[in-house]
Tab-separated table of C-alpha atoms and ligand atoms in Angstrom:
chain	number	residue	atom	x	y	z
A	992	MET	CA	19.737	-43.753	-9.396
A	993	ARG	CA	18.359	-41.230	-11.448
A	994	ALA	CA	16.022	-38.923	-11.525
A	995	GLN	CA	15.230	-35.530	-13.061
A	996	VAL	CA	14.599	-33.926	-9.583
A	997	GLY	CA	16.158	-35.228	-6.371
A	998	ILE	CA	14.019	-33.865	-3.406
A	999	ILE	CA	15.268	-34.104	0.077
A	1000	GLY	CA	12.986	-34.664	2.777
A	1001	ALA	CA	9.217	-35.899	3.038
A	1002	GLY	CA	7.310	-33.499	4.851
A	1003	PRO	CA	4.811	-31.292	3.332
A	1004	ALA	CA	7.126	-28.949	1.326
A	1005	GLY	CA	8.835	-32.324	0.254
A	1006	LEU	CA	5.580	-34.590	-0.878
A	1007	PHE	CA	3.479	-31.796	-2.290
A	1008	LEU	CA	6.358	-31.421	-4.487
A	1009	ALA	CA	6.584	-35.029	-5.693
A	1010	HIS	CA	3.287	-35.107	-6.469
A	1011	LEU	CA	3.074	-31.968	-8.536
A	1012	LEU	CA	6.077	-33.101	-10.279
A	1013	HIS	CA	4.652	-36.254	-10.850
A	1014	ALA	CA	1.298	-35.260	-12.207
A	1015	ALA	CA	3.884	-33.094	-14.882
A	1016	GLY	CA	5.233	-36.032	-15.822
A	1017	ILE	CA	8.609	-35.709	-14.129
A	1018	ARG	CA	10.548	-38.359	-12.408
A	1019	VAL	CA	11.181	-37.115	-8.454
A	1020	VAL	CA	12.969	-39.464	-5.868
A	1021	VAL	CA	12.476	-38.184	-2.016
A	1022	LEU	CA	15.091	-38.737	0.600
A	1023	GLU	CA	13.781	-39.041	4.011
A	1024	GLN	CA	16.463	-39.555	6.923
A	1025	ARG	CA	12.993	-40.315	9.563
A	1026	SER	CA	10.897	-43.323	9.161
A	1027	ARG	CA	7.329	-42.765	7.863
A	1028	ASP	CA	5.509	-43.613	10.967
A	1029	TYR	CA	7.859	-40.566	12.519
A	1030	VAL	CA	7.145	-38.589	10.115
A	1031	GLU	CA	3.083	-38.951	9.916
A	1032	GLY	CA	2.749	-38.877	13.447
A	1033	ARG	CA	4.730	-35.940	13.907
A	1034	VAL	CA	2.282	-33.607	15.985
A	1035	ARG	CA	2.787	-29.991	14.208
A	1036	ALA	CA	0.011	-27.701	12.042
A	1037	GLY	CA	-3.687	-27.647	12.484
A	1038	VAL	CA	-4.768	-24.937	10.340
A	1039	LEU	CA	-4.707	-24.822	6.448
A	1040	GLU	CA	-5.180	-21.820	4.115
A	1041	GLN	CA	-8.313	-22.195	1.403
A	1042	THR	CA	-4.955	-22.494	-0.898
A	1043	THR	CA	-3.588	-25.177	0.770
A	1044	VAL	CA	-7.145	-26.915	0.220
A	1045	ARG	CA	-7.149	-25.983	-3.151
A	1046	LEU	CA	-3.532	-27.625	-3.807
A	1047	MET	CA	-4.851	-30.880	-1.747
A	1048	HIS	CA	-7.933	-30.721	-4.549
A	1049	ARG	CA	-6.225	-29.773	-7.521
A	1050	LEU	CA	-3.537	-32.804	-6.838
A	1051	GLY	CA	-6.515	-35.340	-5.826
A	1052	LEU	CA	-5.973	-35.349	-1.871
A	1053	GLY	CA	-8.844	-34.284	-1.211
A	1054	ALA	CA	-11.451	-36.403	-0.333
A	1055	ARG	CA	-10.681	-37.024	3.291
A	1056	VAL	CA	-9.702	-32.890	4.451
A	1057	SER	CA	-13.339	-32.290	2.660
A	1058	GLN	CA	-15.218	-34.931	4.905
A	1059	GLU	CA	-13.250	-34.949	8.265
A	1060	GLY	CA	-11.489	-31.241	8.178
A	1061	LEU	CA	-13.719	-28.275	10.128
A	1062	LEU	CA	-14.168	-25.667	8.443
A	1063	HIS	CA	-13.743	-22.109	10.391
A	1064	ALA	CA	-15.538	-18.968	8.552
A	1065	GLY	CA	-14.133	-16.859	11.935
A	1066	THR	CA	-11.787	-16.854	15.139
A	1067	THR	CA	-12.214	-15.670	18.976
A	1068	LEU	CA	-9.739	-12.749	20.059
A	1069	CYS	CA	-9.416	-12.337	23.692
A	1070	VAL	CA	-7.912	-9.260	25.924
A	1071	ASP	CA	-7.476	-10.132	29.748
A	1072	GLY	CA	-10.854	-11.838	29.726
A	1073	ASP	CA	-12.822	-10.252	27.321
A	1074	PRO	CA	-13.819	-11.532	24.190
A	1075	PHE	CA	-14.545	-10.639	20.784
A	1076	HIS	CA	-15.412	-12.138	17.229
A	1077	VAL	CA	-13.863	-11.588	13.708
A	1078	ASP	CA	-15.926	-13.057	10.609
A	1079	PHE	CA	-13.906	-13.976	8.090
A	1080	ALA	CA	-16.488	-15.445	5.600
A	1081	GLU	CA	-18.095	-11.807	5.924
A	1082	LEU	CA	-14.747	-9.414	5.922
A	1083	THR	CA	-13.298	-11.649	3.147
A	1084	ASP	CA	-16.366	-12.347	0.747
A	1085	GLY	CA	-17.028	-15.869	2.202
A	1086	GLY	CA	-12.869	-17.122	3.367
A	1087	ALA	CA	-12.597	-19.776	5.554
A	1088	VAL	CA	-9.721	-21.859	6.984
A	1089	THR	CA	-10.156	-25.656	7.938
A	1090	VAL	CA	-8.913	-27.498	10.552
A	1091	TYR	CA	-7.118	-30.288	9.748
A	1092	GLY	CA	-4.001	-31.574	11.578
A	1093	GLN	CA	-0.791	-32.065	9.476
A	1094	SER	CA	0.142	-35.498	10.776
A	1095	GLU	CA	-3.560	-36.360	8.372
A	1096	VAL	CA	-1.791	-34.145	5.730
A	1097	MET	CA	0.965	-36.409	5.797
A	1098	LYS	CA	-1.104	-39.815	5.582
A	1099	ASP	CA	-2.782	-38.780	3.182
A	1100	LEU	CA	0.071	-37.777	0.629
A	1101	ASN	CA	2.035	-40.463	1.333
A	1102	LEU	CA	-1.266	-42.895	0.708
A	1103	ALA	CA	-1.738	-41.526	-2.832
A	1104	ALA	CA	2.379	-41.530	-3.220
A	1105	ASP	CA	1.820	-45.347	-2.863
A	1106	GLN	CA	-0.768	-45.741	-5.161
A	1107	ARG	CA	0.774	-43.465	-7.306
A	1108	GLY	CA	3.981	-45.470	-7.533
A	1109	ILE	CA	5.943	-42.129	-6.558
A	1110	ARG	CA	9.288	-42.599	-4.987
A	1111	ILE	CA	10.077	-41.735	-0.964
A	1112	LEU	CA	13.129	-43.523	0.512
A	1113	TYR	CA	12.445	-43.194	4.470
A	1114	ASP	CA	15.487	-43.828	6.721
A	1115	ALA	CA	17.950	-42.482	4.775
A	1116	ALA	CA	21.379	-41.744	6.977
A	1117	GLU	CA	23.517	-38.952	5.847
A	1118	VAL	CA	22.515	-37.517	2.537
A	1119	SER	CA	24.257	-35.154	0.840
A	1120	PRO	CA	23.761	-33.153	-1.988
A	1121	ARG	CA	26.970	-32.330	-3.893
A	1122	ALA	CA	28.101	-30.899	-7.145
A	1123	LEU	CA	25.035	-28.463	-6.975
A	1124	GLU	CA	27.169	-25.574	-9.254
A	1125	THR	CA	27.462	-27.900	-12.247
A	1126	ASP	CA	25.012	-29.290	-14.573
A	1127	GLN	CA	24.784	-33.259	-12.796
A	1128	PRO	CA	24.306	-32.828	-9.443
A	1129	ILE	CA	23.515	-35.393	-7.090
A	1130	ILE	CA	22.984	-36.777	-4.060
A	1131	THR	CA	24.354	-39.127	-1.671
A	1132	TRP	CA	22.725	-41.466	1.258
A	1133	LYS	CA	23.322	-44.493	3.173
A	1134	GLN	CA	20.465	-47.377	3.071
A	1135	ASP	CA	21.132	-50.004	5.505
A	1136	GLY	CA	24.319	-49.206	6.220
A	1137	VAL	CA	25.341	-49.555	2.209
A	1138	SER	CA	26.126	-46.355	0.117
A	1139	ARG	CA	24.049	-44.924	-2.703
A	1140	ARG	CA	23.937	-42.144	-4.811
A	1141	LEU	CA	21.118	-40.218	-7.140
A	1142	ASP	CA	21.861	-38.220	-10.566
A	1143	CYS	CA	20.078	-36.137	-10.802
A	1144	ASP	CA	18.976	-33.019	-13.122
A	1145	PHE	CA	17.872	-30.382	-9.537
A	1146	VAL	CA	17.943	-30.613	-6.052
A	1147	VAL	CA	15.170	-29.605	-3.816
A	1148	GLY	CA	16.279	-28.770	-0.277
A	1149	CYS	CA	12.619	-29.539	1.604
A	1150	ASP	CA	14.508	-30.709	4.569
A	1151	GLY	CA	13.503	-27.949	7.410
A	1152	TYR	CA	14.945	-25.671	9.273
A	1153	HIS	CA	17.560	-28.376	10.539
A	1154	GLY	CA	18.586	-29.776	7.533
A	1155	VAL	CA	21.653	-30.050	5.403
A	1156	SER	CA	20.705	-28.109	1.904
A	1157	ARG	CA	20.700	-24.481	3.276
A	1158	GLY	CA	23.894	-25.185	4.632
A	1159	CYS	CA	25.495	-26.312	1.562
A	1160	ILE	CA	24.908	-22.560	-0.078
A	1161	PRO	CA	28.497	-20.987	0.297
A	1162	ALA	CA	28.610	-18.158	2.634
A	1163	SER	CA	29.501	-15.543	0.650
A	1164	VAL	CA	26.124	-15.911	-1.012
A	1165	LEU	CA	24.025	-16.641	1.654
A	1166	GLU	CA	21.499	-14.098	2.434
A	1167	THR	CA	19.459	-14.528	6.074
A	1168	VAL	CA	17.592	-12.142	8.139
A	1169	GLU	CA	16.540	-13.826	11.610
A	1170	ARG	CA	14.441	-12.717	14.932
A	1171	ILE	CA	14.341	-14.867	17.666
A	1172	TYR	CA	11.737	-14.266	20.007
A	1173	PRO	CA	12.391	-14.576	24.420
A	1174	PHE	CA	9.777	-17.315	24.812
A	1175	GLY	CA	8.542	-20.763	23.775
A	1176	TRP	CA	4.477	-22.516	23.276
A	1177	LEU	CA	3.818	-25.314	25.446
A	1178	GLY	CA	1.297	-27.803	23.370
A	1179	ILE	CA	-1.026	-30.361	24.646
A	1180	LEU	CA	-3.241	-32.656	22.880
A	1181	SER	CA	-5.960	-34.316	24.771
A	1182	GLU	CA	-8.892	-36.715	24.250
A	1183	VAL	CA	-11.228	-34.035	25.304
A	1184	PRO	CA	-13.509	-31.713	23.497
A	1185	PRO	CA	-12.563	-28.081	22.431
A	1186	CYS	CA	-14.026	-25.393	24.583
A	1187	ASN	CA	-15.338	-23.225	21.919
A	1188	HIS	CA	-16.430	-24.088	17.837
A	1189	GLU	CA	-13.824	-21.985	16.601
A	1190	LEU	CA	-10.022	-21.205	17.952
A	1191	ILE	CA	-9.395	-18.928	20.717
A	1192	TYR	CA	-6.031	-16.454	20.368
A	1193	ALA	CA	-5.645	-14.790	24.332
A	1194	ASN	CA	-3.467	-11.788	25.610
A	1195	HIS	CA	-3.822	-11.936	29.231
A	1196	GLU	CA	-1.569	-9.994	31.372
A	1197	HIS	CA	0.424	-13.511	32.024
A	1198	GLY	CA	1.043	-13.995	28.778
A	1199	PHE	CA	-1.013	-15.546	25.785
A	1200	ALA	CA	-3.443	-18.672	25.187
A	1201	LEU	CA	-4.406	-20.567	21.865
A	1202	ALA	CA	-7.539	-22.598	22.116
A	1203	SER	CA	-7.293	-24.909	19.172
A	1204	MET	CA	-8.726	-28.402	17.927
A	1205	ARG	CA	-7.858	-31.058	16.018
A	1206	SER	CA	-11.588	-32.413	16.023
A	1207	PRO	CA	-14.584	-32.431	17.502
A	1208	THR	CA	-13.569	-34.588	20.494
A	1209	ARG	CA	-9.658	-33.730	20.783
A	1210	SER	CA	-8.301	-30.104	21.614
A	1211	ARG	CA	-4.846	-29.115	21.165
A	1212	CYS	CA	-4.121	-26.339	23.070
A	1213	TYR	CA	-1.202	-24.061	23.854
A	1214	LEU	CA	0.374	-21.256	26.813
A	1215	GLN	CA	3.329	-18.977	26.283
A	1216	CYS	CA	6.064	-20.158	28.537
A	1217	SER	CA	9.656	-19.420	29.042
A	1218	LEU	CA	12.103	-20.537	27.180
A	1219	SER	CA	13.818	-22.352	30.300
A	1220	ASP	CA	11.008	-23.913	30.822
A	1221	SER	CA	10.736	-28.001	30.841
A	1222	VAL	CA	7.843	-29.832	29.929
A	1223	GLU	CA	7.949	-31.834	33.341
A	1224	GLN	CA	7.486	-28.401	35.229
A	1225	TRP	CA	3.774	-28.330	33.722
A	1226	SER	CA	0.947	-30.722	34.894
A	1227	ASP	CA	-1.477	-31.248	33.554
A	1228	GLU	CA	-3.177	-29.866	36.351
A	1229	ARG	CA	-1.197	-26.693	36.283
A	1230	PHE	CA	-1.818	-26.333	32.368
A	1231	TRP	CA	-5.128	-26.425	32.499
A	1232	ASP	CA	-5.549	-23.606	35.437
A	1233	GLU	CA	-3.096	-21.634	33.649
A	1234	PHE	CA	-5.043	-21.927	30.667
A	1235	SER	CA	-8.485	-21.591	32.400
A	1236	LEU	CA	-6.836	-18.334	33.940
A	1237	ARG	CA	-5.657	-16.408	30.388
A	1238	LEU	CA	-9.058	-17.394	28.474
A	1239	GLY	CA	-10.982	-15.887	31.230
A	1240	THR	CA	-14.477	-16.424	32.869
A	1241	ALA	CA	-16.354	-16.680	29.416
A	1242	PHE	CA	-14.499	-19.931	28.444
A	1243	THR	CA	-13.764	-21.056	32.058
A	1244	PRO	CA	-17.025	-23.066	32.463
A	1245	ARG	CA	-16.665	-24.264	29.070
A	1246	ILE	CA	-12.919	-26.112	29.122
A	1247	THR	CA	-13.016	-29.785	29.548
A	1248	ARG	CA	-10.023	-30.940	31.488
A	1249	GLY	CA	-8.301	-34.050	30.751
A	1250	PRO	CA	-5.084	-36.122	31.153
A	1251	SER	CA	-2.215	-34.778	27.841
A	1252	PHE	CA	-1.347	-37.356	25.654
A	1253	GLU	CA	1.277	-35.055	23.724
A	1254	LYS	CA	2.991	-32.448	25.570
A	1255	SER	CA	6.336	-30.280	24.387
A	1256	ILE	CA	7.564	-26.439	24.411
A	1257	ALA	CA	8.310	-25.270	21.133
A	1258	PRO	CA	11.143	-21.512	20.379
A	1259	LEU	CA	9.196	-19.387	18.282
A	1260	ARG	CA	11.368	-17.740	15.668
A	1261	SER	CA	11.234	-15.516	12.360
A	1262	PHE	CA	14.066	-16.663	9.722
A	1263	VAL	CA	13.820	-15.763	5.905
A	1264	CYS	CA	16.982	-17.408	3.994
A	1265	LYS	CA	17.146	-14.627	0.710
A	1266	THR	CA	19.255	-17.325	-1.268
A	1267	MET	CA	16.798	-19.516	-2.147
A	1268	ARG	CA	18.212	-20.437	-5.106
A	1269	TRP	CA	21.816	-21.590	-6.061
A	1270	GLY	CA	23.355	-23.059	-8.893
A	1271	ARG	CA	20.990	-26.556	-9.139
A	1272	LEU	CA	19.712	-26.193	-5.600
A	1273	PHE	CA	16.547	-24.999	-4.863
A	1274	LEU	CA	15.023	-24.638	-0.915
A	1275	ALA	CA	11.569	-25.155	-0.426
A	1276	GLY	CA	9.328	-24.905	2.927
A	1277	ASP	CA	10.990	-24.439	6.521
A	1278	ALA	CA	14.382	-24.570	4.606
A	1279	ALA	CA	13.740	-21.407	3.692
A	1280	HIS	CA	11.742	-19.520	6.121
A	1281	ILE	CA	11.038	-20.055	9.540
A	1282	VAL	CA	7.743	-18.403	10.831
A	1283	PRO	CA	6.804	-18.193	14.458
A	1284	PRO	CA	3.363	-20.458	14.872
A	1285	THR	CA	1.238	-17.450	15.708
A	1286	GLY	CA	-1.840	-16.926	12.770
A	1287	ALA	CA	-0.579	-21.242	11.242
A	1288	LYS	CA	1.392	-19.894	8.563
A	1289	GLY	CA	4.182	-22.286	8.307
A	1290	LEU	CA	2.722	-25.672	6.366
A	1291	ASN	CA	0.776	-23.238	4.027
A	1292	LEU	CA	3.789	-21.170	3.032
A	1293	ALA	CA	5.398	-24.421	2.487
A	1294	ALA	CA	2.423	-25.613	-0.075
A	1295	ALA	CA	2.797	-22.481	-1.461
A	1296	ASP	CA	6.495	-22.381	-2.535
A	1297	VAL	CA	6.260	-25.771	-3.801
A	1298	ALA	CA	3.109	-24.802	-5.957
A	1299	VAL	CA	5.295	-22.101	-7.377
A	1300	LEU	CA	7.983	-24.022	-7.979
A	1301	GLY	CA	5.902	-27.253	-9.407
A	1302	ASP	CA	4.964	-24.733	-11.986
A	1303	ALA	CA	8.215	-23.358	-13.081
A	1304	PHE	CA	9.842	-27.460	-13.148
A	1305	ALA	CA	6.704	-27.894	-15.253
A	1306	ALA	CA	7.071	-24.990	-17.709
A	1307	TRP	CA	10.772	-26.268	-17.992
A	1308	TYR	CA	10.683	-29.948	-18.795
A	1309	GLY	CA	7.803	-29.121	-21.089
A	1310	ALA	CA	8.848	-26.133	-23.120
A	1311	GLY	CA	11.870	-25.751	-22.546
A	1312	ASP	CA	11.080	-22.441	-20.150
A	1313	ALA	CA	13.356	-21.562	-17.907
A	1314	SER	CA	12.265	-17.903	-16.646
A	1315	GLY	CA	9.875	-19.410	-13.635
A	1316	LEU	CA	12.851	-21.217	-12.133
A	1317	GLU	CA	14.679	-17.923	-12.507
A	1318	ASP	CA	11.924	-15.705	-10.771
A	1319	TYR	CA	11.259	-18.454	-8.240
A	1320	PRO	CA	12.927	-16.815	-5.234
A	1321	ARG	CA	11.123	-13.284	-5.770
A	1322	ARG	CA	7.628	-14.836	-6.248
A	1323	ALA	CA	8.213	-16.725	-3.536
A	1324	LEU	CA	9.608	-14.547	-1.478
A	1325	ASP	CA	6.674	-11.590	-2.039
A	1326	ARG	CA	4.704	-13.860	-0.299
A	1327	VAL	CA	6.914	-15.211	2.635
A	1328	TRP	CA	7.608	-11.621	3.801
A	1329	LYS	CA	4.167	-11.056	3.578
A	1330	ALA	CA	3.503	-13.605	5.872
A	1331	GLU	CA	6.456	-13.236	7.624
A	1332	ARG	CA	4.972	-10.134	8.492
A	1333	PHE	CA	1.565	-11.317	9.431
A	1334	SER	CA	3.011	-13.723	11.799
A	1335	TRP	CA	5.123	-11.275	13.560
A	1336	TRP	CA	2.741	-8.511	13.931
A	1337	LEU	CA	0.101	-11.227	15.525
A	1338	THR	CA	3.178	-12.389	17.763
A	1339	GLN	CA	3.649	-8.577	19.136
A	1340	LEU	CA	-0.183	-8.219	19.466
A	1341	THR	CA	-0.842	-11.126	21.365
A	1342	HIS	CA	2.138	-11.925	23.729
A	1343	ARG	CA	3.733	-10.681	26.705
A	1344	PHE	CA	7.506	-9.900	26.197
A	1345	PRO	CA	9.394	-9.631	29.122
A	1346	HIS	CA	11.033	-6.020	29.309
A	1347	MET	CA	7.284	-4.437	28.205
A	1348	ASP	CA	6.776	-0.558	29.815
A	1349	THR	CA	3.614	0.095	30.572
A	1350	PHE	CA	3.747	2.321	27.879
A	1351	ASP	CA	4.124	-1.001	25.452
A	1352	ARG	CA	1.285	-2.197	27.233
A	1353	HIS	CA	-0.844	0.365	26.059
A	1354	MET	CA	-0.212	0.010	22.628
A	1355	GLN	CA	-1.119	-3.464	22.275
A	1356	VAL	CA	-4.236	-3.199	24.594
A	1357	ALA	CA	-4.723	-0.401	21.904
A	1358	GLU	CA	-4.407	-2.038	18.937
A	1359	LEU	CA	-6.847	-4.776	20.524
A	1360	SER	CA	-9.250	-2.646	20.905
A	1361	TYR	CA	-9.043	-0.910	17.391
A	1362	LEU	CA	-9.079	-4.331	15.884
A	1363	ARG	CA	-12.296	-5.164	17.740
A	1364	GLN	CA	-14.001	-1.367	16.511
A	1365	SER	CA	-12.804	-1.068	13.192
A	1366	ARG	CA	-14.638	-3.219	10.615
A	1367	ALA	CA	-11.116	-2.263	8.411
A	1368	ALA	CA	-8.655	-3.277	11.300
A	1369	GLN	CA	-10.589	-6.959	11.038
A	1370	ALA	CA	-11.067	-7.268	7.691
A	1371	ALA	CA	-7.091	-6.553	7.056
A	1372	PHE	CA	-6.406	-9.563	9.942
A	1373	ALA	CA	-9.237	-11.722	7.982
A	1374	GLU	CA	-7.457	-11.327	4.718
A	1375	ASN	CA	-4.619	-12.135	6.035
A	1376	TYR	CA	-5.424	-15.094	8.233
A	1377	VAL	CA	-7.692	-17.040	5.540
A	1378	GLY	CA	-4.311	-16.359	3.275
A	1379	LEU	CA	-3.586	-13.833	0.453
A	1380	PRO	CA	-4.578	-15.155	-2.745
A	1381	LEU	CA	-1.378	-17.333	-4.607
A	1382	ASP	CA	-0.183	-13.645	-6.489
A	1383	PHE	CA	-1.218	-11.247	-4.387
B	2186	LIG	P1	9.488	-30.065	7.805
B	2186	LIG	O1	7.867	-30.624	8.262
B	2186	LIG	O2	10.334	-29.381	8.784
B	2186	LIG	O3	9.980	-31.506	7.311
B	2186	LIG	C1	11.105	-31.764	6.602
B	2186	LIG	C2	11.700	-32.998	6.653
B	2186	LIG	O4	13.478	-32.830	6.353
B	2186	LIG	C3	11.208	-33.739	7.801
B	2186	LIG	O5	10.179	-34.729	7.465
B	2186	LIG	C4	12.558	-34.301	8.323
B	2186	LIG	O6	13.277	-35.102	9.047
B	2186	LIG	C5	13.437	-33.844	6.971
B	2186	LIG	N1	15.236	-33.841	7.053
B	2186	LIG	C6	15.988	-33.046	7.624
B	2186	LIG	N2	17.117	-33.124	7.549
B	2186	LIG	C7	17.047	-34.390	6.713
B	2186	LIG	C8	18.424	-34.624	6.325
B	2186	LIG	N3	19.652	-34.116	6.485
B	2186	LIG	N4	17.829	-35.681	5.093
B	2186	LIG	C9	16.855	-36.136	4.652
B	2186	LIG	N5	15.349	-35.636	5.453
B	2186	LIG	C10	15.874	-34.578	6.366
B	2186	LIG	N6	1.755	-24.233	10.511
B	2186	LIG	C11	0.929	-24.072	9.726
B	2186	LIG	O7	0.883	-23.333	8.454
B	2186	LIG	N7	-0.050	-24.082	10.719
B	2186	LIG	C12	-0.213	-24.501	11.695
B	2186	LIG	O8	-0.877	-24.182	12.440
B	2186	LIG	C13	1.077	-25.144	12.279
B	2186	LIG	N8	1.630	-24.891	14.037
B	2186	LIG	C14	3.061	-25.206	14.106
B	2186	LIG	C15	2.370	-25.558	15.518
B	2186	LIG	C16	3.927	-26.133	16.041
B	2186	LIG	C17	3.684	-26.285	17.520
B	2186	LIG	C18	5.368	-26.016	15.019
B	2186	LIG	C19	6.163	-27.008	15.595
B	2186	LIG	C20	4.989	-25.690	13.585
B	2186	LIG	C21	3.653	-25.343	13.270
B	2186	LIG	N9	3.620	-25.007	12.111
B	2186	LIG	C22	2.126	-25.093	10.980
B	2186	LIG	C23	4.762	-25.399	11.324
B	2186	LIG	C24	4.967	-26.058	10.170
B	2186	LIG	O9	4.724	-27.362	10.616
B	2186	LIG	C25	5.636	-26.332	9.128
B	2186	LIG	O10	6.292	-24.888	8.639
B	2186	LIG	C26	5.897	-27.036	8.189
B	2186	LIG	O11	6.167	-28.654	8.579
B	2186	LIG	C27	6.774	-27.150	7.376
B	2186	LIG	O12	7.136	-28.235	6.475
B	2186	LIG	P2	8.177	-28.419	5.649
B	2186	LIG	O13	8.329	-30.138	4.486
B	2186	LIG	O14	9.071	-27.320	5.001
B	2186	LIG	O15	9.013	-28.953	6.918
B	2187	LIG	C1	-2.531	-24.231	15.197
B	2187	LIG	C2	-1.405	-23.511	15.822
B	2187	LIG	C3	-1.302	-22.104	15.678
B	2187	LIG	O1	-0.179	-21.572	15.428
B	2187	LIG	C4	-2.164	-21.283	15.221
B	2187	LIG	O2	-2.100	-20.373	14.998
B	2187	LIG	C5	-3.324	-22.099	15.397
B	2187	LIG	C6	-3.544	-23.360	15.552
B	2187	LIG	C7	-2.607	-25.700	16.097
B	2187	LIG	O3	-1.650	-26.513	16.209
B	2187	LIG	O4	-4.117	-25.969	16.081
């Protein structure tokens, strides 16, 4: 098989890139180890920045997100049960985010790929990129037990944090930076109306809580939990009790309890692979960087990476201009570090750290009090939350 660009991974990064390249007349093949149902069913991100929604419109994928996405022009922060509101629209000249589940984004990307004839090969086993330091890289894999091979000009690793691509970069050139957080997020989905029309980020002595949603009838709720916790230790009743406590009395009467139909624990990590290009291999999305989920930047960063990379490939194939490809790591990393900073900052501000002393807690409460009272502080928060423009 032959393609100009071989993409590993059919998550948001891989499929947004496939559409961008297809629109520029570049032949792509996407190889994904999981099934299509698995990728579309994975419960993950829920908040889209304006640049991500704009990218969907630019690619002709915006019909459903316009109709079904929930526009949020603000959010609530809550400190030991005492809430305050941040008005994104007023602080950022009309800025807002859109609540629209990652699984819906994946369905839109897949359906349009079917219609446009973009080749996505699911259930590809033992995917292995090779000869990346040459001008003729290849990807080998097994489909239904049969060995296959793709010859291409470039390989893009969009295969997430646990993928194979990053590991192909020799240790002597690979530069990574990481921070692990000493807690996790326990998340549930429940078919009950959200307790507020916008998201609530709560800092409580017991730890962080987040009230989010997927639709007017479906709640997505998170609690900071211990990394040693298992979902079996968290009955729905225990979850709702703790969630109500952390949100406080202003919201407790508005919480509708219901059975969860998804419950999982995710660790929190900040990670950047500074080597986003090696030879003919490029990395994009979670393959190159992870943010803690606080602030909802992961999917949006994946989309921003491939928007830059897509333009770079279009310039290379259209005009033989290599400058965009050469500049990709610098341009992408500039944005990545800003999102890393924001996600780290919001995590620090809202979570309970195991070794926090009285001074640390006072610093947290003072910073939240400053955010409550200062328009300048709120404007900085809002500007980052709705998403920095692509070339900030
Ligand atoms: P992935 O989505 O991980 O896709 C990588 C793909 O590569 C997968 O389909 C995988 O199966 C495939 N793959 C892996 N290895 C191989 C291989 N060897 N061969 C072939 N294929 C392979 N982000 C936000 O922006 N907003 C949010 O609100 C938000 N909330 C989140 C909540 C939770 C609980 C979690 C866990 C994440 C959240 N994120 C959020 C982060 C977001 O989901 C990720 O950043 C996003 O999925 C990254 O997209 P990606 O395409 O880079 O990687
Ligand atoms: C969601 C996840 C986040 O990390 C966040 O900051 C906001 C919302 C969500 O899954 O809905």
